PDB file of C-alpha atoms in Angstrom:
ATOM      1  CA  SER A   1     -35.937  15.584 -25.497  1.00  0.00           C
ATOM      2  CA  GLN A   2     -35.910  19.296 -25.102  1.00  0.00           C
ATOM      3  CA  THR A   3     -35.326  21.834 -28.665  1.00  0.00           C
ATOM      4  CA  ILE A   4     -35.086  25.183 -28.799  1.00  0.00           C
ATOM      5  CA  HIS A   5     -36.483  27.046 -31.614  1.00  0.00           C
ATOM      6  CA  GLN A   6     -35.392  30.939 -33.123  1.00  0.00           C
ATOM      7  CA  TRP A   7     -36.790  32.120 -36.190  1.00  0.00           C
ATOM      8  CA  PRO A   8     -36.496  33.843 -38.312  1.00  0.00           C
ATOM      9  CA  ALA A   9     -32.680  32.570 -39.140  1.00  0.00           C
ATOM     10  CA  THR A  10     -31.349  35.514 -40.992  1.00  0.00           C
ATOM     11  CA  LEU A  11     -32.865  38.986 -40.955  1.00  0.00           C
ATOM     12  CA  VAL A  12     -31.943  41.971 -42.905  1.00  0.00           C
ATOM     13  CA  GLN A  13     -34.254  45.234 -41.646  1.00  0.00           C
ATOM     14  CA  PRO A  14     -33.910  48.930 -42.308  1.00  0.00           C
ATOM     15  CA  VAL A  15     -33.126  51.208 -39.968  1.00  0.00           C
ATOM     16  CA  GLY A  16     -36.013  52.140 -38.386  1.00  0.00           C
ATOM     17  CA  SER A  17     -38.444  49.398 -38.370  1.00  0.00           C
ATOM     18  CA  PRO A  18     -39.527  47.533 -35.938  1.00  0.00           C
ATOM     19  CA  LEU A  19     -38.311  43.612 -34.651  1.00  0.00           C
ATOM     20  CA  SER A  20     -39.562  40.741 -33.460  1.00  0.00           C
ATOM     21  CA  LEU A  21     -37.341  37.742 -32.926  1.00  0.00           C
ATOM     22  CA  GLU A  22     -39.223  34.620 -31.559  1.00  0.00           C
ATOM     23  CA  CYS A  23     -37.896  31.720 -29.304  1.00  0.00           C
ATOM     24  CA  THR A  24     -39.951  28.650 -28.375  1.00  0.00           C
ATOM     25  CA  VAL A  25     -39.004  25.707 -26.380  1.00  0.00           C
ATOM     26  CA  GLU A  26     -39.913  22.234 -26.414  1.00  0.00           C
ATOM     27  CA  GLY A  27     -39.886  19.337 -24.212  1.00  0.00           C
ATOM     28  CA  THR A  28     -39.731  21.203 -20.657  1.00  0.00           C
ATOM     29  CA  SER A  29     -41.706  23.400 -18.189  1.00  0.00           C
ATOM     30  CA  ASN A  30     -40.968  26.384 -16.692  1.00  0.00           C
ATOM     31  CA  PRO A  31     -37.655  27.108 -17.724  1.00  0.00           C
ATOM     32  CA  ASN A  32     -35.261  29.726 -17.502  1.00  0.00           C
ATOM     33  CA  LEU A  33     -35.193  31.817 -20.618  1.00  0.00           C
ATOM     34  CA  TYR A  34     -32.328  34.098 -22.078  1.00  0.00           C
ATOM     35  CA  TRP A  35     -31.543  36.907 -25.080  1.00  0.00           C
ATOM     36  CA  TYR A  36     -28.193  37.301 -25.462  1.00  0.00           C
ATOM     37  CA  ARG A  37     -26.141  39.472 -28.512  1.00  0.00           C
ATOM     38  CA  GLN A  38     -23.475  38.373 -30.507  1.00  0.00           C
ATOM     39  CA  ALA A  39     -21.982  41.186 -32.303  1.00  0.00           C
ATOM     40  CA  ALA A  40     -18.660  40.694 -34.636  1.00  0.00           C
ATOM     41  CA  GLY A  41     -15.872  39.080 -33.055  1.00  0.00           C
ATOM     42  CA  ARG A  42     -17.011  39.694 -29.939  1.00  0.00           C
ATOM     43  CA  GLY A  43     -18.403  37.633 -26.955  1.00  0.00           C
ATOM     44  CA  LEU A  44     -22.114  37.160 -25.854  1.00  0.00           C
ATOM     45  CA  GLN A  45     -23.917  39.807 -24.414  1.00  0.00           C
ATOM     46  CA  LEU A  46     -26.965  38.878 -22.118  1.00  0.00           C
ATOM     47  CA  LEU A  47     -29.612  41.163 -23.089  1.00  0.00           C
ATOM     48  CA  PHE A  48     -32.757  39.832 -21.117  1.00  0.00           C
ATOM     49  CA  TYR A  49     -33.437  36.356 -18.791  1.00  0.00           C
ATOM     50  CA  SER A  50     -36.826  35.395 -17.623  1.00  0.00           C
ATOM     51  CA  VAL A  51     -37.707  33.144 -14.630  1.00  0.00           C
ATOM     52  CA  GLY A  52     -41.531  32.626 -15.862  1.00  0.00           C
ATOM     53  CA  ILE A  53     -43.968  34.601 -17.222  1.00  0.00           C
ATOM     54  CA  GLY A  54     -43.991  37.957 -17.347  1.00  0.00           C
ATOM     55  CA  GLN A  55     -40.983  38.253 -15.741  1.00  0.00           C
ATOM     56  CA  ILE A  56     -38.545  39.821 -17.608  1.00  0.00           C
ATOM     57  CA  SER A  57     -35.110  41.183 -16.446  1.00  0.00           C
ATOM     58  CA  SER A  58     -32.874  43.723 -18.127  1.00  0.00           C
ATOM     59  CA  GLU A  59     -29.042  43.643 -18.300  1.00  0.00           C
ATOM     60  CA  VAL A  60     -27.887  46.339 -20.791  1.00  0.00           C
ATOM     61  CA  PRO A  61     -30.186  49.445 -21.221  1.00  0.00           C
ATOM     62  CA  GLN A  62     -30.707  49.164 -24.765  1.00  0.00           C
ATOM     63  CA  ASN A  63     -32.932  50.165 -27.384  1.00  0.00           C
ATOM     64  CA  LEU A  64     -34.721  46.000 -27.074  1.00  0.00           C
ATOM     65  CA  SER A  65     -37.384  44.430 -24.576  1.00  0.00           C
ATOM     66  CA  ALA A  66     -38.622  40.846 -24.303  1.00  0.00           C
ATOM     67  CA  SER A  67     -41.335  39.389 -23.571  1.00  0.00           C
ATOM     68  CA  ARG A  68     -42.705  35.998 -22.469  1.00  0.00           C
ATOM     69  CA  PRO A  69     -46.365  35.656 -22.879  1.00  0.00           C
ATOM     70  CA  GLN A  70     -46.062  32.031 -22.606  1.00  0.00           C
ATOM     71  CA  ASP A  71     -44.270  29.501 -20.128  1.00  0.00           C
ATOM     72  CA  ARG A  72     -41.940  28.301 -23.394  1.00  0.00           C
ATOM     73  CA  GLN A  73     -41.883  31.127 -25.300  1.00  0.00           C
ATOM     74  CA  PHE A  74     -39.946  34.582 -25.447  1.00  0.00           C
ATOM     75  CA  ILE A  75     -39.886  37.166 -27.614  1.00  0.00           C
ATOM     76  CA  LEU A  76     -37.119  39.482 -28.212  1.00  0.00           C
ATOM     77  CA  SER A  77     -38.341  43.154 -30.160  1.00  0.00           C
ATOM     78  CA  SER A  78     -37.893  46.854 -30.789  1.00  0.00           C
ATOM     79  CA  LYS A  79     -39.886  49.797 -31.710  1.00  0.00           C
ATOM     80  CA  LYS A  80     -37.070  51.028 -34.001  1.00  0.00           C
ATOM     81  CA  LEU A  81     -33.854  49.103 -35.102  1.00  0.00           C
ATOM     82  CA  LEU A  82     -30.338  51.513 -34.585  1.00  0.00           C
ATOM     83  CA  LEU A  83     -27.285  50.182 -37.095  1.00  0.00           C
ATOM     84  CA  SER A  84     -25.696  49.253 -33.936  1.00  0.00           C
ATOM     85  CA  ASP A  85     -28.309  46.333 -33.437  1.00  0.00           C
ATOM     86  CA  SER A  86     -26.558  43.985 -35.925  1.00  0.00           C
ATOM     87  CA  GLY A  87     -25.733  40.720 -34.812  1.00  0.00           C
ATOM     88  CA  PHE A  88     -26.234  37.501 -34.327  1.00  0.00           C
ATOM     89  CA  TYR A  89     -28.984  36.576 -31.381  1.00  0.00           C
ATOM     90  CA  LEU A  90     -29.187  33.923 -29.320  1.00  0.00           C
ATOM     91  CA  CYS A  91     -32.035  32.497 -27.136  1.00  0.00           C
ATOM     92  CA  ALA A  92     -31.049  30.056 -24.519  1.00  0.00           C
ATOM     93  CA  TRP A  93     -32.817  27.997 -21.822  1.00  0.00           C
ATOM     94  CA  SER A  94     -31.797  26.498 -18.572  1.00  0.00           C
ATOM     95  CA  SER A  95     -33.537  24.432 -16.088  1.00  0.00           C
ATOM     96  CA  LEU A  96     -34.598  25.742 -12.724  1.00  0.00           C
ATOM     97  CA  GLY A  97     -33.497  24.771  -9.510  1.00  0.00           C
ATOM     98  CA  GLN A  98     -29.586  24.442  -8.070  1.00  0.00           C
ATOM     99  CA  GLY A  99     -28.709  28.094  -8.673  1.00  0.00           C
ATOM    100  CA  GLY A 100     -25.752  28.482 -10.731  1.00  0.00           C
ATOM    101  CA  SER A 101     -24.752  25.446 -11.951  1.00  0.00           C
ATOM    102  CA  GLU A 102     -27.219  24.076 -14.731  1.00  0.00           C
ATOM    103  CA  THR A 103     -26.340  24.127 -18.216  1.00  0.00           C
ATOM    104  CA  GLN A 104     -27.809  27.099 -20.874  1.00  0.00           C
ATOM    105  CA  TYR A 105     -28.912  24.925 -24.438  1.00  0.00           C
ATOM    106  CA  PHE A 106     -28.776  27.529 -27.374  1.00  0.00           C
ATOM    107  CA  GLY A 107     -31.206  27.736 -30.150  1.00  0.00           C
ATOM    108  CA  PRO A 108     -29.636  28.122 -33.586  1.00  0.00           C
ATOM    109  CA  GLY A 109     -29.507  32.208 -33.809  1.00  0.00           C
ATOM    110  CA  THR A 110     -30.605  34.803 -35.887  1.00  0.00           C
ATOM    111  CA  ARG A 111     -28.684  36.636 -37.823  1.00  0.00           C
ATOM    112  CA  LEU A 112     -30.106  40.601 -37.801  1.00  0.00           C
ATOM    113  CA  LEU A 113     -28.657  42.876 -40.558  1.00  0.00           C
ATOM    114  CA  VAL A 114     -29.937  46.181 -39.913  1.00  0.00           C
ATOM    115  CA  LEU A 115     -29.345  48.457 -42.683  1.00  0.00           C
TER     116      LEU A 115
ATOM    117  CA  ALA B   1     -18.376  41.094  -9.886  1.00  0.00           C
ATOM    118  CA  GLN B   2     -17.321  37.901 -11.840  1.00  0.00           C
ATOM    119  CA  SER B   3     -15.042  37.997 -15.315  1.00  0.00           C
ATOM    120  CA  VAL B   4     -13.369  36.033 -17.452  1.00  0.00           C
ATOM    121  CA  THR B   5     -10.524  36.244 -19.520  1.00  0.00           C
ATOM    122  CA  GLN B   6      -9.354  34.104 -22.740  1.00  0.00           C
ATOM    123  CA  LEU B   7      -6.208  34.614 -23.461  1.00  0.00           C
ATOM    124  CA  GLY B   8      -5.311  34.146 -26.952  1.00  0.00           C
ATOM    125  CA  SER B   9      -8.304  35.329 -29.281  1.00  0.00           C
ATOM    126  CA  HIS B  10      -6.759  33.342 -32.144  1.00  0.00           C
ATOM    127  CA  VAL B  11      -5.102  30.231 -31.682  1.00  0.00           C
ATOM    128  CA  SER B  12      -3.725  28.261 -34.563  1.00  0.00           C
ATOM    129  CA  VAL B  13      -2.688  24.333 -34.360  1.00  0.00           C
ATOM    130  CA  SER B  14      -1.446  21.642 -36.504  1.00  0.00           C
ATOM    131  CA  GLU B  15      -3.884  18.651 -36.932  1.00  0.00           C
ATOM    132  CA  GLY B  16      -2.572  15.878 -33.917  1.00  0.00           C
ATOM    133  CA  ALA B  17      -1.053  18.523 -31.683  1.00  0.00           C
ATOM    134  CA  LEU B  18      -1.333  19.366 -28.313  1.00  0.00           C
ATOM    135  CA  VAL B  19      -4.775  21.982 -28.173  1.00  0.00           C
ATOM    136  CA  LEU B  20      -4.718  24.481 -24.810  1.00  0.00           C
ATOM    137  CA  LEU B  21      -7.034  27.470 -24.754  1.00  0.00           C
ATOM    138  CA  ARG B  22      -6.154  29.230 -21.935  1.00  0.00           C
ATOM    139  CA  CYS B  23      -9.409  30.858 -19.280  1.00  0.00           C
ATOM    140  CA  ASN B  24      -8.498  32.637 -16.218  1.00  0.00           C
ATOM    141  CA  TYR B  25     -11.735  33.231 -13.773  1.00  0.00           C
ATOM    142  CA  SER B  26     -12.276  36.120 -11.321  1.00  0.00           C
ATOM    143  CA  SER B  27     -15.451  35.933  -8.348  1.00  0.00           C
ATOM    144  CA  SER B  28     -15.573  36.464  -4.888  1.00  0.00           C
ATOM    145  CA  VAL B  29     -17.420  32.911  -4.576  1.00  0.00           C
ATOM    146  CA  PRO B  30     -17.012  29.107  -5.342  1.00  0.00           C
ATOM    147  CA  PRO B  31     -17.586  29.376  -9.027  1.00  0.00           C
ATOM    148  CA  TYR B  32     -19.344  27.261 -11.503  1.00  0.00           C
ATOM    149  CA  LEU B  33     -17.284  27.049 -14.621  1.00  0.00           C
ATOM    150  CA  PHE B  34     -18.720  26.092 -18.442  1.00  0.00           C
ATOM    151  CA  TRP B  35     -16.526  25.176 -21.931  1.00  0.00           C
ATOM    152  CA  TYR B  36     -19.156  26.115 -24.798  1.00  0.00           C
ATOM    153  CA  VAL B  37     -17.744  25.359 -28.137  1.00  0.00           C
ATOM    154  CA  GLN B  38     -19.627  27.676 -31.538  1.00  0.00           C
ATOM    155  CA  TYR B  39     -19.578  26.332 -34.931  1.00  0.00           C
ATOM    156  CA  PRO B  40     -19.532  29.092 -37.829  1.00  0.00           C
ATOM    157  CA  ASN B  41     -23.405  30.194 -37.758  1.00  0.00           C
ATOM    158  CA  GLN B  42     -24.434  28.187 -35.260  1.00  0.00           C
ATOM    159  CA  GLY B  43     -25.976  28.471 -31.651  1.00  0.00           C
ATOM    160  CA  LEU B  44     -22.989  27.212 -28.643  1.00  0.00           C
ATOM    161  CA  GLN B  45     -22.736  23.789 -27.834  1.00  0.00           C
ATOM    162  CA  LEU B  46     -22.031  22.888 -24.519  1.00  0.00           C
ATOM    163  CA  LEU B  47     -18.237  21.136 -23.840  1.00  0.00           C
ATOM    164  CA  LEU B  48     -18.290  20.041 -19.851  1.00  0.00           C
ATOM    165  CA  LYS B  49     -18.817  22.007 -17.313  1.00  0.00           C
ATOM    166  CA  TYR B  50     -17.138  22.236 -13.522  1.00  0.00           C
ATOM    167  CA  THR B  51     -19.666  22.213 -10.701  1.00  0.00           C
ATOM    168  CA  THR B  52     -17.965  20.584  -7.652  1.00  0.00           C
ATOM    169  CA  GLY B  53     -16.218  17.518  -7.199  1.00  0.00           C
ATOM    170  CA  ALA B  54     -13.248  15.885  -9.274  1.00  0.00           C
ATOM    171  CA  THR B  55     -11.115  19.073 -10.665  1.00  0.00           C
ATOM    172  CA  LEU B  56     -10.439  17.753 -13.944  1.00  0.00           C
ATOM    173  CA  VAL B  57     -13.179  17.604 -16.356  1.00  0.00           C
ATOM    174  CA  LYS B  58     -13.922  15.193 -19.004  1.00  0.00           C
ATOM    175  CA  GLY B  59     -16.245  16.373 -21.778  1.00  0.00           C
ATOM    176  CA  ILE B  60     -16.913  15.479 -24.709  1.00  0.00           C
ATOM    177  CA  ASN B  61     -15.053  15.020 -28.440  1.00  0.00           C
ATOM    178  CA  GLY B  62     -11.972  14.097 -26.358  1.00  0.00           C
ATOM    179  CA  PHE B  63     -11.892  17.445 -24.301  1.00  0.00           C
ATOM    180  CA  GLU B  64     -10.955  18.082 -21.214  1.00  0.00           C
ATOM    181  CA  ALA B  65     -10.314  20.903 -18.259  1.00  0.00           C
ATOM    182  CA  GLU B  66      -8.715  20.880 -15.206  1.00  0.00           C
ATOM    183  CA  PHE B  67     -10.284  23.518 -12.256  1.00  0.00           C
ATOM    184  CA  LYS B  68      -7.362  24.926 -10.513  1.00  0.00           C
ATOM    185  CA  LYS B  69      -8.505  27.007  -7.482  1.00  0.00           C
ATOM    186  CA  SER B  70      -5.050  28.580  -6.515  1.00  0.00           C
ATOM    187  CA  GLU B  71      -4.099  29.572 -10.303  1.00  0.00           C
ATOM    188  CA  THR B  72      -8.174  30.780 -10.977  1.00  0.00           C
ATOM    189  CA  SER B  73      -7.647  29.042 -14.188  1.00  0.00           C
ATOM    190  CA  PHE B  74     -10.435  26.728 -15.845  1.00  0.00           C
ATOM    191  CA  HIS B  75      -7.664  26.257 -19.199  1.00  0.00           C
ATOM    192  CA  LEU B  76      -9.430  23.598 -22.029  1.00  0.00           C
ATOM    193  CA  THR B  77      -6.974  20.769 -23.805  1.00  0.00           C
ATOM    194  CA  LYS B  78      -6.981  18.044 -26.562  1.00  0.00           C
ATOM    195  CA  PRO B  79      -3.754  15.712 -26.877  1.00  0.00           C
ATOM    196  CA  SER B  80      -5.037  15.395 -30.821  1.00  0.00           C
ATOM    197  CA  ALA B  81      -6.349  18.316 -32.866  1.00  0.00           C
ATOM    198  CA  HIS B  82      -8.709  17.057 -35.142  1.00  0.00           C
ATOM    199  CA  MET B  83      -9.830  19.162 -38.555  1.00  0.00           C
ATOM    200  CA  SER B  84     -13.116  19.310 -37.227  1.00  0.00           C
ATOM    201  CA  ASP B  85     -12.477  20.652 -34.224  1.00  0.00           C
ATOM    202  CA  ALA B  86     -12.011  24.477 -35.764  1.00  0.00           C
ATOM    203  CA  ALA B  87     -13.985  26.598 -33.933  1.00  0.00           C
ATOM    204  CA  GLU B  88     -14.867  29.232 -31.240  1.00  0.00           C
ATOM    205  CA  TYR B  89     -14.314  28.720 -28.050  1.00  0.00           C
ATOM    206  CA  PHE B  90     -16.138  30.624 -25.072  1.00  0.00           C
ATOM    207  CA  CYS B  91     -15.146  30.237 -21.543  1.00  0.00           C
ATOM    208  CA  ALA B  92     -18.453  31.249 -19.186  1.00  0.00           C
ATOM    209  CA  VAL B  93     -18.517  31.534 -15.473  1.00  0.00           C
ATOM    210  CA  SER B  94     -21.805  31.813 -12.855  1.00  0.00           C
ATOM    211  CA  ARG B  95     -22.467  31.627  -9.117  1.00  0.00           C
ATOM    212  CA  SER B  96     -24.538  30.047  -7.099  1.00  0.00           C
ATOM    213  CA  GLY B  97     -27.341  31.282  -6.057  1.00  0.00           C
ATOM    214  CA  GLY B  98     -31.059  32.004  -7.965  1.00  0.00           C
ATOM    215  CA  TYR B  99     -31.092  31.721 -11.763  1.00  0.00           C
ATOM    216  CA  ASN B 100     -28.208  30.920 -13.617  1.00  0.00           C
ATOM    217  CA  LYS B 101     -26.324  34.050 -14.684  1.00  0.00           C
ATOM    218  CA  LEU B 102     -23.468  32.895 -17.418  1.00  0.00           C
ATOM    219  CA  ILE B 103     -20.545  35.617 -17.651  1.00  0.00           C
ATOM    220  CA  PHE B 104     -18.454  34.548 -20.877  1.00  0.00           C
ATOM    221  CA  GLY B 105     -14.758  35.653 -22.055  1.00  0.00           C
ATOM    222  CA  ALA B 106     -14.855  37.116 -25.463  1.00  0.00           C
ATOM    223  CA  GLY B 107     -13.797  33.709 -26.903  1.00  0.00           C
ATOM    224  CA  THR B 108     -10.554  32.100 -28.644  1.00  0.00           C
ATOM    225  CA  ARG B 109     -10.946  31.173 -32.220  1.00  0.00           C
ATOM    226  CA  LEU B 110      -9.170  27.730 -33.231  1.00  0.00           C
ATOM    227  CA  ALA B 111      -7.506  27.217 -36.289  1.00  0.00           C
ATOM    228  CA  VAL B 112      -6.479  23.297 -37.114  1.00  0.00           C
ATOM    229  CA  HIS B 113      -4.513  23.185 -40.286  1.00  0.00           C
ATOM    230  CA  PRO B 114      -2.741  20.021 -41.967  1.00  0.00           C
TER     231      PRO B 114
END
């Protein structure tokens, strides 16, 4: 069966510090991968998605970047965190093919607090 | 462009009462529709989805939703609420072709009281 991991689970960082959040998927190959942010009391905002190694698309211009160094690894980064980067970050994966109807499976999330 | 509107950011029901969470979508092409549930400090879990075929979709935990094209709606229902149903519920839409990009509604927080 497939599983998705995110770490760390919780992170408290000062403004201006760097960020690296990691997401890995097990039990599947060539997944689509996604990063979402969920701000308090708000819905999910798609930040980045990837259809393959090294292929990253950004949905919202911002202070963050993403990378996919391996097929089942997706990393969210920032060089300098802002207060507005605080939130709950969710990674998700879906299968390729049949475009649009595949279920996205979410990881447990990372709660980031920037002080 | 696609969009999702969830009417009511908070819904409160009594245990055993009907649960009705409303979702309306906007899409220029036939949509794929999803309902997810999120328990506190956890990721999202799929409840059910509509792709094609039967418009009444049954999901996990006794939930179901009906796709009504004429009303552009995909409301989520459960005949009898249980305390464990208290969570946040998200409706989402995607479109056919290419990768699976989901557009989420703002969410509805369901409270169940004794």
